[in-house]
PDB file of N, CA and C in Angstrom:
ATOM      1  N   MET A  22      21.460   9.833  28.457  1.00  0.00           N
ATOM      2  CA  MET A  22      20.285   9.468  29.226  1.00  0.00           C
ATOM      3  C   MET A  22      19.413   8.547  28.375  1.00  0.00           C
ATOM      4  N   VAL A  23      19.020   7.427  28.945  1.00  0.00           N
ATOM      5  CA  VAL A  23      18.183   6.460  28.246  1.00  0.00           C
ATOM      6  C   VAL A  23      16.726   6.671  28.664  1.00  0.00           C
ATOM      7  N   ILE A  24      15.852   6.826  27.676  1.00  0.00           N
ATOM      8  CA  ILE A  24      14.424   6.986  27.949  1.00  0.00           C
ATOM      9  C   ILE A  24      13.727   5.706  27.518  1.00  0.00           C
ATOM     10  N   VAL A  25      13.084   5.069  28.466  1.00  0.00           N
ATOM     11  CA  VAL A  25      12.392   3.811  28.206  1.00  0.00           C
ATOM     12  C   VAL A  25      10.908   4.095  28.012  1.00  0.00           C
ATOM     13  N   LYS A  26      10.341   3.524  26.938  1.00  0.00           N
ATOM     14  CA  LYS A  26       8.911   3.721  26.696  1.00  0.00           C
ATOM     15  C   LYS A  26       8.124   2.944  27.745  1.00  0.00           C
ATOM     16  N   TYR A  27       7.182   3.642  28.387  1.00  0.00           N
ATOM     17  CA  TYR A  27       6.351   3.027  29.423  1.00  0.00           C
ATOM     18  C   TYR A  27       5.116   2.421  28.777  1.00  0.00           C
ATOM     19  N   THR A  28       4.870   1.163  29.060  1.00  0.00           N
ATOM     20  CA  THR A  28       3.662   0.489  28.590  1.00  0.00           C
ATOM     21  C   THR A  28       2.815   0.164  29.812  1.00  0.00           C
ATOM     22  N   PRO A  29       1.616   0.785  29.918  1.00  0.00           N
ATOM     23  CA  PRO A  29       0.775   0.522  31.088  1.00  0.00           C
ATOM     24  C   PRO A  29       0.287  -0.922  31.121  1.00  0.00           C
ATOM     25  N   GLU A  30       0.164  -1.439  32.315  1.00  0.00           N
ATOM     26  CA  GLU A  30      -0.294  -2.814  32.492  1.00  0.00           C
ATOM     27  C   GLU A  30      -1.792  -2.944  32.222  1.00  0.00           C
ATOM     28  N   TYR A  31      -2.541  -1.890  32.500  1.00  0.00           N
ATOM     29  CA  TYR A  31      -3.995  -1.915  32.325  1.00  0.00           C
ATOM     30  C   TYR A  31      -4.413  -0.812  31.366  1.00  0.00           C
ATOM     31  N   SER A  32      -5.528  -1.029  30.684  1.00  0.00           N
ATOM     32  CA  SER A  32      -6.048  -0.007  29.774  1.00  0.00           C
ATOM     33  C   SER A  32      -6.632   1.152  30.583  1.00  0.00           C
ATOM     34  N   PRO A  33      -6.684   2.345  29.993  1.00  0.00           N
ATOM     35  CA  PRO A  33      -7.228   3.492  30.734  1.00  0.00           C
ATOM     36  C   PRO A  33      -8.733   3.369  30.952  1.00  0.00           C
ATOM     37  N   VAL A  34      -9.203   4.033  31.983  1.00  0.00           N
ATOM     38  CA  VAL A  34     -10.637   4.051  32.281  1.00  0.00           C
ATOM     39  C   VAL A  34     -11.326   4.894  31.215  1.00  0.00           C
ATOM     40  N   GLU A  35     -12.385   4.342  30.621  1.00  0.00           N
ATOM     41  CA  GLU A  35     -13.107   5.058  29.570  1.00  0.00           C
ATOM     42  C   GLU A  35     -14.466   5.556  30.030  1.00  0.00           C
ATOM     43  N   ALA A  36     -14.989   5.007  31.117  1.00  0.00           N
ATOM     44  CA  ALA A  36     -16.313   5.416  31.590  1.00  0.00           C
ATOM     45  C   ALA A  36     -16.325   5.481  33.110  1.00  0.00           C
ATOM     46  N   PHE A  37     -17.059   6.434  33.612  1.00  0.00           N
ATOM     47  CA  PHE A  37     -17.271   6.582  35.049  1.00  0.00           C
ATOM     48  C   PHE A  37     -18.765   6.392  35.293  1.00  0.00           C
ATOM     49  N   ILE A  38     -19.115   5.366  36.028  1.00  0.00           N
ATOM     50  CA  ILE A  38     -20.516   5.034  36.274  1.00  0.00           C
ATOM     51  C   ILE A  38     -20.831   5.313  37.742  1.00  0.00           C
ATOM     52  N   THR A  39     -21.895   6.060  37.964  1.00  0.00           N
ATOM     53  CA  THR A  39     -22.339   6.378  39.318  1.00  0.00           C
ATOM     54  C   THR A  39     -23.727   5.796  39.502  1.00  0.00           C
ATOM     55  N   ARG A  40     -23.897   4.992  40.538  1.00  0.00           N
ATOM     56  CA  ARG A  40     -25.192   4.372  40.825  1.00  0.00           C
ATOM     57  C   ARG A  40     -25.641   4.757  42.226  1.00  0.00           C
ATOM     58  N   PHE A  41     -26.929   5.077  42.333  1.00  0.00           N
ATOM     59  CA  PHE A  41     -27.537   5.431  43.612  1.00  0.00           C
ATOM     60  C   PHE A  41     -28.616   4.404  43.931  1.00  0.00           C
ATOM     61  N   PHE A  42     -28.466   3.706  45.059  1.00  0.00           N
ATOM     62  CA  PHE A  42     -29.423   2.689  45.480  1.00  0.00           C
ATOM     63  C   PHE A  42     -30.109   3.107  46.770  1.00  0.00           C
ATOM     64  N   ASP A  43     -31.382   2.743  46.893  1.00  0.00           N
ATOM     65  CA  ASP A  43     -32.097   2.904  48.156  1.00  0.00           C
ATOM     66  C   ASP A  43     -31.544   1.850  49.101  1.00  0.00           C
ATOM     67  N   ASN A  44     -31.016   2.262  50.235  1.00  0.00           N
ATOM     68  CA  ASN A  44     -30.361   1.352  51.179  1.00  0.00           C
ATOM     69  C   ASN A  44     -31.305   0.299  51.756  1.00  0.00           C
ATOM     70  N   GLU A  45     -32.577   0.637  51.903  1.00  0.00           N
ATOM     71  CA  GLU A  45     -33.522  -0.295  52.521  1.00  0.00           C
ATOM     72  C   GLU A  45     -34.077  -1.312  51.530  1.00  0.00           C
ATOM     73  N   SER A  46     -34.395  -0.868  50.310  1.00  0.00           N
ATOM     74  CA  SER A  46     -35.034  -1.765  49.341  1.00  0.00           C
ATOM     75  C   SER A  46     -34.076  -2.294  48.282  1.00  0.00           C
ATOM     76  N   ASP A  47     -32.851  -1.783  48.225  1.00  0.00           N
ATOM     77  CA  ASP A  47     -31.862  -2.134  47.199  1.00  0.00           C
ATOM     78  C   ASP A  47     -32.321  -1.811  45.785  1.00  0.00           C
ATOM     79  N   LEU A  48     -33.302  -0.926  45.634  1.00  0.00           N
ATOM     80  CA  LEU A  48     -33.759  -0.512  44.313  1.00  0.00           C
ATOM     81  C   LEU A  48     -32.851   0.587  43.772  1.00  0.00           C
ATOM     82  N   LEU A  49     -32.592   0.526  42.473  1.00  0.00           N
ATOM     83  CA  LEU A  49     -31.793   1.550  41.821  1.00  0.00           C
ATOM     84  C   LEU A  49     -32.616   2.829  41.710  1.00  0.00           C
ATOM     85  N   VAL A  50     -32.113   3.918  42.275  1.00  0.00           N
ATOM     86  CA  VAL A  50     -32.802   5.205  42.235  1.00  0.00           C
ATOM     87  C   VAL A  50     -32.392   5.972  40.980  1.00  0.00           C
ATOM     88  N   PHE A  51     -31.096   5.935  40.653  1.00  0.00           N
ATOM     89  CA  PHE A  51     -30.581   6.700  39.520  1.00  0.00           C
ATOM     90  C   PHE A  51     -29.225   6.139  39.130  1.00  0.00           C
ATOM     91  N   GLU A  52     -28.924   6.185  37.819  1.00  0.00           N
ATOM     92  CA  GLU A  52     -27.612   5.768  37.326  1.00  0.00           C
ATOM     93  C   GLU A  52     -27.142   6.779  36.298  1.00  0.00           C
ATOM     94  N   GLN A  53     -25.856   7.107  36.342  1.00  0.00           N
ATOM     95  CA  GLN A  53     -25.296   8.080  35.410  1.00  0.00           C
ATOM     96  C   GLN A  53     -23.954   7.576  34.914  1.00  0.00           C
ATOM     97  N   GLU A  54     -23.718   7.696  33.599  1.00  0.00           N
ATOM     98  CA  GLU A  54     -22.434   7.335  33.014  1.00  0.00           C
ATOM     99  C   GLU A  54     -21.846   8.569  32.350  1.00  0.00           C
ATOM    100  N   THR A  55     -20.592   8.864  32.657  1.00  0.00           N
ATOM    101  CA  THR A  55     -19.916  10.022  32.085  1.00  0.00           C
ATOM    102  C   THR A  55     -18.538   9.612  31.581  1.00  0.00           C
ATOM    103  N   GLN A  56     -17.936  10.474  30.793  1.00  0.00           N
ATOM    104  CA  GLN A  56     -16.582  10.244  30.297  1.00  0.00           C
ATOM    105  C   GLN A  56     -15.534  10.882  31.206  1.00  0.00           C
ATOM    106  N   ILE A  57     -15.985  11.719  32.131  1.00  0.00           N
ATOM    107  CA  ILE A  57     -15.083  12.350  33.097  1.00  0.00           C
ATOM    108  C   ILE A  57     -15.611  12.058  34.504  1.00  0.00           C
ATOM    109  N   PRO A  58     -14.739  11.993  35.493  1.00  0.00           N
ATOM    110  CA  PRO A  58     -15.227  11.724  36.849  1.00  0.00           C
ATOM    111  C   PRO A  58     -16.030  12.902  37.391  1.00  0.00           C
ATOM    112  N   ILE A  59     -17.100  12.597  38.098  1.00  0.00           N
ATOM    113  CA  ILE A  59     -17.874  13.652  38.746  1.00  0.00           C
ATOM    114  C   ILE A  59     -17.460  13.706  40.215  1.00  0.00           C
ATOM    115  N   PRO A  60     -17.670  14.830  40.872  1.00  0.00           N
ATOM    116  CA  PRO A  60     -17.280  14.926  42.285  1.00  0.00           C
ATOM    117  C   PRO A  60     -17.966  13.844  43.120  1.00  0.00           C
ATOM    118  N   THR A  61     -17.235  13.304  44.071  1.00  0.00           N
ATOM    119  CA  THR A  61     -17.812  12.259  44.909  1.00  0.00           C
ATOM    120  C   THR A  61     -18.497  12.859  46.123  1.00  0.00           C
ATOM    121  N   LEU A  62     -19.490  12.151  46.596  1.00  0.00           N
ATOM    122  CA  LEU A  62     -20.200  12.515  47.816  1.00  0.00           C
ATOM    123  C   LEU A  62     -19.601  11.728  48.966  1.00  0.00           C
ATOM    124  N   THR A  63     -19.785  12.208  50.174  1.00  0.00           N
ATOM    125  CA  THR A  63     -19.320  11.482  51.347  1.00  0.00           C
ATOM    126  C   THR A  63     -20.513  11.091  52.203  1.00  0.00           C
ATOM    127  N   VAL A  64     -20.294  10.142  53.088  1.00  0.00           N
ATOM    128  CA  VAL A  64     -21.355   9.698  53.992  1.00  0.00           C
ATOM    129  C   VAL A  64     -21.846  10.899  54.801  1.00  0.00           C
ATOM    130  N   GLY A  65     -23.160  11.064  54.843  1.00  0.00           N
ATOM    131  CA  GLY A  65     -23.758  12.192  55.545  1.00  0.00           C
ATOM    132  C   GLY A  65     -24.194  13.315  54.627  1.00  0.00           C
ATOM    133  N   ASP A  66     -23.688  13.333  53.392  1.00  0.00           N
ATOM    134  CA  ASP A  66     -24.106  14.360  52.435  1.00  0.00           C
ATOM    135  C   ASP A  66     -25.572  14.175  52.069  1.00  0.00           C
ATOM    136  N   ILE A  67     -26.211  15.263  51.683  1.00  0.00           N
ATOM    137  CA  ILE A  67     -27.607  15.229  51.251  1.00  0.00           C
ATOM    138  C   ILE A  67     -27.645  15.535  49.761  1.00  0.00           C
ATOM    139  N   ILE A  68     -28.399  14.730  49.011  1.00  0.00           N
ATOM    140  CA  ILE A  68     -28.517  14.901  47.568  1.00  0.00           C
ATOM    141  C   ILE A  68     -29.989  14.843  47.186  1.00  0.00           C
ATOM    142  N   GLU A  69     -30.356  15.624  46.186  1.00  0.00           N
ATOM    143  CA  GLU A  69     -31.736  15.607  45.696  1.00  0.00           C
ATOM    144  C   GLU A  69     -31.769  14.926  44.332  1.00  0.00           C
ATOM    145  N   ILE A  70     -32.610  13.904  44.204  1.00  0.00           N
ATOM    146  CA  ILE A  70     -32.796  13.195  42.941  1.00  0.00           C
ATOM    147  C   ILE A  70     -34.287  13.159  42.660  1.00  0.00           C
ATOM    148  N   PHE A  71     -34.687  13.711  41.522  1.00  0.00           N
ATOM    149  CA  PHE A  71     -36.099  13.747  41.126  1.00  0.00           C
ATOM    150  C   PHE A  71     -36.985  14.324  42.234  1.00  0.00           C
ATOM    151  N   GLU A  72     -36.569  15.459  42.777  1.00  0.00           N
ATOM    152  CA  GLU A  72     -37.307  16.201  43.801  1.00  0.00           C
ATOM    153  C   GLU A  72     -37.481  15.449  45.122  1.00  0.00           C
ATOM    154  N   GLN A  73     -36.675  14.431  45.364  1.00  0.00           N
ATOM    155  CA  GLN A  73     -36.670  13.690  46.630  1.00  0.00           C
ATOM    156  C   GLN A  73     -35.282  13.839  47.244  1.00  0.00           C
ATOM    157  N   GLU A  74     -35.218  14.191  48.523  1.00  0.00           N
ATOM    158  CA  GLU A  74     -33.930  14.326  49.195  1.00  0.00           C
ATOM    159  C   GLU A  74     -33.517  13.003  49.832  1.00  0.00           C
ATOM    160  N   TYR A  75     -32.227  12.693  49.695  1.00  0.00           N
ATOM    161  CA  TYR A  75     -31.652  11.474  50.260  1.00  0.00           C
ATOM    162  C   TYR A  75     -30.410  11.831  51.058  1.00  0.00           C
ATOM    163  N   ILE A  76     -30.107  11.005  52.045  1.00  0.00           N
ATOM    164  CA  ILE A  76     -28.871  11.110  52.816  1.00  0.00           C
ATOM    165  C   ILE A  76     -27.976   9.953  52.386  1.00  0.00           C
ATOM    166  N   VAL A  77     -26.712  10.251  52.079  1.00  0.00           N
ATOM    167  CA  VAL A  77     -25.761   9.212  51.698  1.00  0.00           C
ATOM    168  C   VAL A  77     -25.375   8.436  52.950  1.00  0.00           C
ATOM    169  N   LYS A  78     -25.650   7.126  52.956  1.00  0.00           N
ATOM    170  CA  LYS A  78     -25.348   6.274  54.108  1.00  0.00           C
ATOM    171  C   LYS A  78     -24.094   5.431  53.902  1.00  0.00           C
ATOM    172  N   GLU A  79     -23.768   5.117  52.633  1.00  0.00           N
ATOM    173  CA  GLU A  79     -22.535   4.374  52.365  1.00  0.00           C
ATOM    174  C   GLU A  79     -22.055   4.666  50.956  1.00  0.00           C
ATOM    175  N   ARG A  80     -20.759   4.436  50.738  1.00  0.00           N
ATOM    176  CA  ARG A  80     -20.144   4.692  49.441  1.00  0.00           C
ATOM    177  C   ARG A  80     -19.161   3.561  49.162  1.00  0.00           C
ATOM    178  N   LYS A  81     -19.239   3.007  47.955  1.00  0.00           N
ATOM    179  CA  LYS A  81     -18.341   1.920  47.557  1.00  0.00           C
ATOM    180  C   LYS A  81     -17.751   2.243  46.190  1.00  0.00           C
ATOM    181  N   PHE A  82     -16.577   1.694  45.932  1.00  0.00           N
ATOM    182  CA  PHE A  82     -15.916   1.878  44.649  1.00  0.00           C
ATOM    183  C   PHE A  82     -15.616   0.517  44.047  1.00  0.00           C
ATOM    184  N   ALA A  83     -15.618   0.453  42.704  1.00  0.00           N
ATOM    185  CA  ALA A  83     -15.311  -0.801  42.023  1.00  0.00           C
ATOM    186  C   ALA A  83     -14.770  -0.494  40.630  1.00  0.00           C
ATOM    187  N   PHE A  84     -14.045  -1.449  40.078  1.00  0.00           N
ATOM    188  CA  PHE A  84     -13.571  -1.374  38.698  1.00  0.00           C
ATOM    189  C   PHE A  84     -14.205  -2.510  37.919  1.00  0.00           C
ATOM    190  N   ASN A  85     -14.527  -2.250  36.648  1.00  0.00           N
ATOM    191  CA  ASN A  85     -15.074  -3.283  35.773  1.00  0.00           C
ATOM    192  C   ASN A  85     -14.481  -3.062  34.390  1.00  0.00           C
ATOM    193  N   GLU A  86     -13.446  -3.800  34.046  1.00  0.00           N
ATOM    194  CA  GLU A  86     -12.715  -3.689  32.787  1.00  0.00           C
ATOM    195  C   GLU A  86     -12.302  -2.252  32.514  1.00  0.00           C
ATOM    196  N   ASP A  87     -13.057  -1.502  31.708  1.00  0.00           N
ATOM    197  CA  ASP A  87     -12.654  -0.140  31.362  1.00  0.00           C
ATOM    198  C   ASP A  87     -13.499   0.926  32.060  1.00  0.00           C
ATOM    199  N   ALA A  88     -14.189   0.551  33.133  1.00  0.00           N
ATOM    200  CA  ALA A  88     -15.065   1.501  33.834  1.00  0.00           C
ATOM    201  C   ALA A  88     -14.721   1.559  35.321  1.00  0.00           C
ATOM    202  N   PHE A  89     -14.930   2.732  35.891  1.00  0.00           N
ATOM    203  CA  PHE A  89     -14.787   2.945  37.327  1.00  0.00           C
ATOM    204  C   PHE A  89     -16.178   3.216  37.872  1.00  0.00           C
ATOM    205  N   LEU A  90     -16.579   2.476  38.889  1.00  0.00           N
ATOM    206  CA  LEU A  90     -17.923   2.616  39.448  1.00  0.00           C
ATOM    207  C   LEU A  90     -17.874   3.220  40.840  1.00  0.00           C
ATOM    208  N   THR A  91     -18.793   4.136  41.097  1.00  0.00           N
ATOM    209  CA  THR A  91     -19.027   4.663  42.432  1.00  0.00           C
ATOM    210  C   THR A  91     -20.463   4.310  42.779  1.00  0.00           C
ATOM    211  N   ILE A  92     -20.657   3.608  43.885  1.00  0.00           N
ATOM    212  CA  ILE A  92     -21.983   3.128  44.265  1.00  0.00           C
ATOM    213  C   ILE A  92     -22.338   3.728  45.620  1.00  0.00           C
ATOM    214  N   TYR A  93     -23.496   4.375  45.671  1.00  0.00           N
ATOM    215  CA  TYR A  93     -23.951   5.025  46.892  1.00  0.00           C
ATOM    216  C   TYR A  93     -25.185   4.324  47.436  1.00  0.00           C
ATOM    217  N   GLY A  94     -25.217   4.115  48.738  1.00  0.00           N
ATOM    218  CA  GLY A  94     -26.412   3.650  49.430  1.00  0.00           C
ATOM    219  C   GLY A  94     -27.094   4.853  50.050  1.00  0.00           C
ATOM    220  N   LEU A  95     -28.369   5.053  49.734  1.00  0.00           N
ATOM    221  CA  LEU A  95     -29.098   6.243  50.168  1.00  0.00           C
ATOM    222  C   LEU A  95     -30.230   5.898  51.115  1.00  0.00           C
ATOM    223  N   GLU A  96     -30.604   6.877  51.911  1.00  0.00           N
ATOM    224  CA  GLU A  96     -31.766   6.760  52.790  1.00  0.00           C
ATOM    225  C   GLU A  96     -32.610   8.014  52.586  1.00  0.00           C
ATOM    226  N   THR A  97     -33.923   7.836  52.482  1.00  0.00           N
ATOM    227  CA  THR A  97     -34.814   8.973  52.297  1.00  0.00           C
ATOM    228  C   THR A  97     -34.708   9.908  53.486  1.00  0.00           C
ATOM    229  N   LYS A  98     -34.617  11.206  53.202  1.00  0.00           N
ATOM    230  CA  LYS A  98     -34.482  12.195  54.278  1.00  0.00           C
ATOM    231  C   LYS A  98     -35.837  12.486  54.880  1.00  0.00           C
TER     232      LYS A  98
END
């Protein structure tokens, strides 16, 4: 049996960045960077940031070199 060494085409993800934006004003509400992925929210979920409740209105994903980004559009509840 021949075992071939696998060489990945892309480098591994080193950072997971989560950004929360106000959907109406496009202002950044909160940003978090971690070394492990955090659970994702879905549209319609309610989240509290700095004692203010928000409803998730949209969710987007992106890659940037060695980082994976999750971007949420929020609306004040």
